[in-house]
Coordinates of C-alpha atoms in Angstrom, one line a residue:
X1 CA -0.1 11.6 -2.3
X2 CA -1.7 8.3 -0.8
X3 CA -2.7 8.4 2.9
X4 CA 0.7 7.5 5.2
X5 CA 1.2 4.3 6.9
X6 CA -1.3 3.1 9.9
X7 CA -4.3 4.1 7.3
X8 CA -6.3 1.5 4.8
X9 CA -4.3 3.2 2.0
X10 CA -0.2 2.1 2.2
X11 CA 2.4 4.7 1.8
X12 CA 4.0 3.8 -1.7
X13 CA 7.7 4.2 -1.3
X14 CA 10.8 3.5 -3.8
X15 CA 13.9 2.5 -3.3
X16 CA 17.2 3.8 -4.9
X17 CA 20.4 1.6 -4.4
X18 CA 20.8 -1.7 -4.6
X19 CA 23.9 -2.8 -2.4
X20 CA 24.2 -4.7 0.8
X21 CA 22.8 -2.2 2.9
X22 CA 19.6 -2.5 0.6
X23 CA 19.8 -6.2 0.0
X24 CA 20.1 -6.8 4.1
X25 CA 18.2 -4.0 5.8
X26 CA 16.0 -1.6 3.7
X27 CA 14.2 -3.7 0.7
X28 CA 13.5 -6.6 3.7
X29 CA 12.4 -4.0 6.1
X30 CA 10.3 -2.1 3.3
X31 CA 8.4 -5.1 1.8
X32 CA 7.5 -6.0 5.1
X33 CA 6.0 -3.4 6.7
X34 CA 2.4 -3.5 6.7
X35 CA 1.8 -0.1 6.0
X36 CA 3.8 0.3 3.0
X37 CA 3.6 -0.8 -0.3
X38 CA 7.6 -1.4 -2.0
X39 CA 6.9 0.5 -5.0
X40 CA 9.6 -0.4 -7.2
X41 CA 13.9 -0.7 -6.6
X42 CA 15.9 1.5 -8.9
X43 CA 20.1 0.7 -9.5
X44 CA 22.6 2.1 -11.5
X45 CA 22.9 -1.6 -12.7
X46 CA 20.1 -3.2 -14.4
X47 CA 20.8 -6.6 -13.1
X48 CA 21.4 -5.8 -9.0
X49 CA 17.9 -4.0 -9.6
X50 CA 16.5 -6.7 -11.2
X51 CA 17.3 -9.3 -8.8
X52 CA 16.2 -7.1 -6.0
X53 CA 12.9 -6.1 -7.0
X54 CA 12.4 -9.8 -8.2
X55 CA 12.7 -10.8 -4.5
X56 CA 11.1 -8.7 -3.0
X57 CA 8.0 -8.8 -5.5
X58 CA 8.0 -5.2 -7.2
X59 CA 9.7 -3.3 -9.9
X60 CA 12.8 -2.5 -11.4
X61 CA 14.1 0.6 -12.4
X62 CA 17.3 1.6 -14.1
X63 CA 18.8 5.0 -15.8
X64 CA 18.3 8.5 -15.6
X65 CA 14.8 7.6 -17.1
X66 CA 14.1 5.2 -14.3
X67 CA 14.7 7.9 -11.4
X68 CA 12.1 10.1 -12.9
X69 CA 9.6 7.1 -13.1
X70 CA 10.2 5.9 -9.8
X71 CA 9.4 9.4 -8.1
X72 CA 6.1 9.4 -9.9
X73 CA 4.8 6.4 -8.6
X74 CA 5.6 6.8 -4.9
X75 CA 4.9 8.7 -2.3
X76 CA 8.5 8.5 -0.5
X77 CA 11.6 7.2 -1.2
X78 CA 14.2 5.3 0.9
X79 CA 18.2 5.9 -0.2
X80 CA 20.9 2.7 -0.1
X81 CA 23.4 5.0 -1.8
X82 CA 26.9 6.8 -1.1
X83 CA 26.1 10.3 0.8
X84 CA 27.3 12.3 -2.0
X85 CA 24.9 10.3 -4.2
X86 CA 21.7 10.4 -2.1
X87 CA 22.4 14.0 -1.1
X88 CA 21.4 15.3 -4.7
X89 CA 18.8 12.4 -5.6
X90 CA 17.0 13.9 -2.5
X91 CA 16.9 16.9 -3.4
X92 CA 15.3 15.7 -6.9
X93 CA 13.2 13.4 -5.2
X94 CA 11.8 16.6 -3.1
X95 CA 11.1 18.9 -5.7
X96 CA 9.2 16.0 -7.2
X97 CA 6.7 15.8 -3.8
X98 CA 8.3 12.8 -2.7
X99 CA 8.7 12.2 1.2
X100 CA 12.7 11.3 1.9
X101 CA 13.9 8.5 4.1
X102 CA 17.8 8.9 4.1
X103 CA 20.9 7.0 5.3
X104 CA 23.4 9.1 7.7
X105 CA 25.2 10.9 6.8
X106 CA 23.2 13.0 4.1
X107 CA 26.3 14.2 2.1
X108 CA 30.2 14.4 3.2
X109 CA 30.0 18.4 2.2
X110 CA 28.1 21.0 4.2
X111 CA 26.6 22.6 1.0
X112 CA 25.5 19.0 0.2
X113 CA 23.4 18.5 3.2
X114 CA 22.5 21.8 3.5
X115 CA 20.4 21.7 -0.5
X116 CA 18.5 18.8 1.1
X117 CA 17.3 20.2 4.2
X118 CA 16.4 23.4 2.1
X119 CA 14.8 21.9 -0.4
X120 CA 12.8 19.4 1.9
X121 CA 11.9 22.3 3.4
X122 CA 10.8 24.7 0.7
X123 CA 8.5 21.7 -0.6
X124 CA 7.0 20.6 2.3
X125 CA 8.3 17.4 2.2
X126 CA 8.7 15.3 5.5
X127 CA 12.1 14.0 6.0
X128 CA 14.1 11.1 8.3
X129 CA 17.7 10.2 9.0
X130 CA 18.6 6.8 10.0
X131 CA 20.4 6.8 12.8
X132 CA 19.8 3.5 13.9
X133 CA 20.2 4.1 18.0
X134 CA 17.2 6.9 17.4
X135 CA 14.6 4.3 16.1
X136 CA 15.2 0.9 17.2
X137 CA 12.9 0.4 20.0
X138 CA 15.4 -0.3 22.9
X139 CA 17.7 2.5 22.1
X140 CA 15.5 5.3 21.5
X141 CA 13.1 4.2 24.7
X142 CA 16.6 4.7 26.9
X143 CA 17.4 7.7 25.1
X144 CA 14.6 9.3 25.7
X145 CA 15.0 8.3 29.3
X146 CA 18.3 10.2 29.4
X147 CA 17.2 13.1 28.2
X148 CA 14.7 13.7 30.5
X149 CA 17.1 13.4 33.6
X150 CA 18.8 16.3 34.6
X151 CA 22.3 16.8 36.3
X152 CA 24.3 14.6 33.9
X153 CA 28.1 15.3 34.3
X154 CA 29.9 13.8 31.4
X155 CA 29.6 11.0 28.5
X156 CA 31.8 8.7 27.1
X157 CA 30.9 6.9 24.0
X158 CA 32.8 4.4 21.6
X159 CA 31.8 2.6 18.4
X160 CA 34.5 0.7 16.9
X161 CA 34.2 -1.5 14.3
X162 CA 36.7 -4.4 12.8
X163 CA 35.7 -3.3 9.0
X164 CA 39.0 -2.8 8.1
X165 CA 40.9 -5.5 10.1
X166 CA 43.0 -7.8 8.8
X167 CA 41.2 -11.3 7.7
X168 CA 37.6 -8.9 8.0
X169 CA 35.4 -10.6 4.5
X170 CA 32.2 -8.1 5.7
X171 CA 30.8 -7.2 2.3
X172 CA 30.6 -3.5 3.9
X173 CA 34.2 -3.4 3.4
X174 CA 33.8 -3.2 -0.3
X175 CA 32.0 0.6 0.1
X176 CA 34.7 2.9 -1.3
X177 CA 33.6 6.2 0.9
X178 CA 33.5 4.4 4.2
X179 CA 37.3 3.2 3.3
X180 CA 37.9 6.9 2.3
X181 CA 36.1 9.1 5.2
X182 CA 36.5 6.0 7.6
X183 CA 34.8 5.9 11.4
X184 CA 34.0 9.5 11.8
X185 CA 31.6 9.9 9.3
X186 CA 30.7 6.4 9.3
X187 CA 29.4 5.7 13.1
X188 CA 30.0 9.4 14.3
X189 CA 26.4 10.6 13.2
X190 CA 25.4 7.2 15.7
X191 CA 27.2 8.5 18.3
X192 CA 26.0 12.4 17.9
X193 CA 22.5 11.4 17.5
X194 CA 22.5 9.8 20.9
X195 CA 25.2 12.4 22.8
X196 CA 23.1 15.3 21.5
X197 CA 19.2 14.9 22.7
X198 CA 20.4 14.2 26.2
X199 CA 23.3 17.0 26.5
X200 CA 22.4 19.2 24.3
X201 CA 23.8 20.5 21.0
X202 CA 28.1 20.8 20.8
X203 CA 29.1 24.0 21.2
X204 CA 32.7 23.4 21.1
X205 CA 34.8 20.2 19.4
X206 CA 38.1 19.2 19.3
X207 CA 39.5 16.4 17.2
X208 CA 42.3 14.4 16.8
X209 CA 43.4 11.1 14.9
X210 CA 44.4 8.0 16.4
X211 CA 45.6 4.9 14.9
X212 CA 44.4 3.8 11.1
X213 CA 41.1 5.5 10.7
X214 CA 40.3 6.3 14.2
X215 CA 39.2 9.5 15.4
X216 CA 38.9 10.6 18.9
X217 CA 36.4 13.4 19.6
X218 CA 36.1 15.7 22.9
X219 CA 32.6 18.0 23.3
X220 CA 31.7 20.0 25.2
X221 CA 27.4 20.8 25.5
X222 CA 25.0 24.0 25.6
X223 CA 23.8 21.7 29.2
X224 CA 27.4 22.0 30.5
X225 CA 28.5 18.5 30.3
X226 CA 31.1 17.0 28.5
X227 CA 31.9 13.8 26.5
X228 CA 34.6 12.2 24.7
X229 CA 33.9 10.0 21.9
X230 CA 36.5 7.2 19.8
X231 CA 34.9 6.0 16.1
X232 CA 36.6 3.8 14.1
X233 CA 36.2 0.8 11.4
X234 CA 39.7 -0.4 11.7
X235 CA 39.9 -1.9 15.3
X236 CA 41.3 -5.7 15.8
X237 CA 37.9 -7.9 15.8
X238 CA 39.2 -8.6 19.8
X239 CA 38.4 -4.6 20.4
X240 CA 35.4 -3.9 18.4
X241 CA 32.2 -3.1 20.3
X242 CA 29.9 -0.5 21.1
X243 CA 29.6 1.7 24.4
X244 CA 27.8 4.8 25.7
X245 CA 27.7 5.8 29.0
X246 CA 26.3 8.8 30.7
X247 CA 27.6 10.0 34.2
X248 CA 26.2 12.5 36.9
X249 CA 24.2 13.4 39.8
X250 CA 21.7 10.3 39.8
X251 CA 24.5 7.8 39.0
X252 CA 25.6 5.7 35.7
X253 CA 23.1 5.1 32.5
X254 CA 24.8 2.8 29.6
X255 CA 23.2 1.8 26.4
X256 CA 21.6 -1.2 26.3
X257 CA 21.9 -3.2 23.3
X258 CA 19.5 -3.6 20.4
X259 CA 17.7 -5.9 17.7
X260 CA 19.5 -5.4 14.6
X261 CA 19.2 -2.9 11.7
X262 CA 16.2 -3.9 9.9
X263 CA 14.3 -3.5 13.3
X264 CA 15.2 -0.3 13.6
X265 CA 14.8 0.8 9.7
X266 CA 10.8 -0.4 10.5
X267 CA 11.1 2.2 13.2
X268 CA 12.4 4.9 10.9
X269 CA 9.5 4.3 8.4
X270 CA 7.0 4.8 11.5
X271 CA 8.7 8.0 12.0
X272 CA 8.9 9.1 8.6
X273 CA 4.7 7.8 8.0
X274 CA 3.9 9.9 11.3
X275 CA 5.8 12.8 10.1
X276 CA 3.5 12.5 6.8
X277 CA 0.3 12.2 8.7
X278 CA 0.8 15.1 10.9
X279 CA 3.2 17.5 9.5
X280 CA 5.2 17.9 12.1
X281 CA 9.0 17.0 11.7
X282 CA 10.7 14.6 13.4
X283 CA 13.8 15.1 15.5
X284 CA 16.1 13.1 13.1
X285 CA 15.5 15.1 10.1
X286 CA 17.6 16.6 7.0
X287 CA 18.0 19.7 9.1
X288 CA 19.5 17.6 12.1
X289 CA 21.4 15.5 9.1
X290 CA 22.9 19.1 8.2
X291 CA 23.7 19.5 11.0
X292 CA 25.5 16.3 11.9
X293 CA 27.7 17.0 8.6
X294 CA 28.5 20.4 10.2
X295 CA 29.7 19.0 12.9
X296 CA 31.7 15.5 11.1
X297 CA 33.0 18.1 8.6
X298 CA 34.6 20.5 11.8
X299 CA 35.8 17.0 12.9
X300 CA 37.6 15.9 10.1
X301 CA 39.3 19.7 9.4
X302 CA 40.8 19.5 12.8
X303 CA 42.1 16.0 12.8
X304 CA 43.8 16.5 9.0
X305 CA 45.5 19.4 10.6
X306 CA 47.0 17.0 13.5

């Protein structure tokens, strides 16, 4: 493997998917870090992968064929695919060496998640998850803030989106398993992956649905507190918004806001490049990511069950 990001030597790494998320966040984010060099953009369609790579000035890869040829020439790979699709291309991409840069959440199945923080493991690969309030730079400063203050009380947090809304043209609406599995497993692991460095892991969940594709959430912590959290894509464009909130004995903390998603994605390839250079794991990996699924996948059993 080439020497990680912050050396003379870039850290070569792939991309696989080739949608909107890719188009908007990763492939810009990737080609212009200055520690990395965009090895190549693989697609299930030959012309989306094409036209990406063309951009973006690197390679294009396509087929079964193309996967295999990808992984040989880079040192990590980024995923812009479904969950149920990255979850076993990671786990090919780590028995190949490759380091694995993921999109939340890893897989929609526990045994799905769970393959990819084993494997990661058992290779001695490093791993990240994006969750984007965990690496762009406002957001995880104030996190980190939080969860070095004791005596919080409670939480409240609420990410609803207008996805789904009537008269919504967002080009994310045209992702077939964020119209199936909806908010929960959409922005839930954002909402976890703040909730759970400052009050510690959930040690008890209930869940229940609301309207559309909303879910409501109440937790309760290993630190004692509580919090209550609403997800949803489906909210009229009047509701939408984002809010977390933290309450207890020194007063009120609420999340401030943040620079958009490619921002943060640079921040994620720091994180996974540092994980590289020192071999020690970061908080966000595919174990946490297993973990997040546990806990989405508890979610969604209870609120089917009504």
């Amino acid at each position: 493997m080439d020497s990680p990001a912050g050396t003379t030597t870039p850290l070569r790494i792939g991309l696989l998917g080739t949608g909107p998320w890719a188009r908007n966040t990763q492939a810009p984010a990737l080609a212009a870090h200055p520690g990395v060099e965009l090895s190549g953009v693989w697609g299930r369609r030959a012309e989306a992968a094409d036209a990406l790579a063309a951009a973006h000035g690197t390679r294009a890869y396509t087929g079964e064929e193309g996967i295999d040829a990808l992984l040989e020439t880079s040192d990590a790979v980024a995923f812009a695919l479904p969950p149920d699709v990255q979850a076993p291309l990671a786990v090919r991409a780590a028995e190949a060496g490759c380091h694995i840069l993921m999109d939340k959440p890893v897989a929609t199945t526990v045994e799905g998640a769970r393959a990819v923080a084993d494997v990661a493991e058992r290779a001695g690969v490093a791993s990240v998850v994006f969750c984007t309030l965990r690496f762009a730079p406002e957001t995880s400063a104030w996190i980190a803030e939080q969860a070095a203050v004791d005596g919080w009380f409670t939480a409240r947090a609420q990410w609803l989106g207008s996805l789904y809304a009537e008269g919504s043209t967002s080009e994310y609406a045209d992702s077939p398993w964020r119209r199936e599995k909806g908010g929960l497993w959409d922005v839930g692991p954002h909402a976890l992956s703040v909730l759970i460095p400052v009050l510690g892991d959930v040690e008890h969940l209930t869940a229940a649905r609301g309207p559309s594709d909303t879910t409501h959430l109440i937790l309760r912590h290993t630190s004692g507190a509580s919090s209550t959290v609403t997800l949803g894509l489906s909210a009229p464009p009047g509701a939408a918004g984002v809010e977390i909130e933290f309450r207890g004995e020194r007063g009120t903390a609420s999340i401030p806001g943040w620079d958009g998603a490619e921002t943060a994605f640079r921040g994620a390839v720091d994180a996974l490049a540092e994980a590289v250079r020192t071999g020690v794991p970061h908080a966000c990996d595919a174990r946490f990511g297993l973990h997040l699924t546990e806990l989405l996948v508890a979610a969604e059993t209870q609120a089917q069950a009504g």
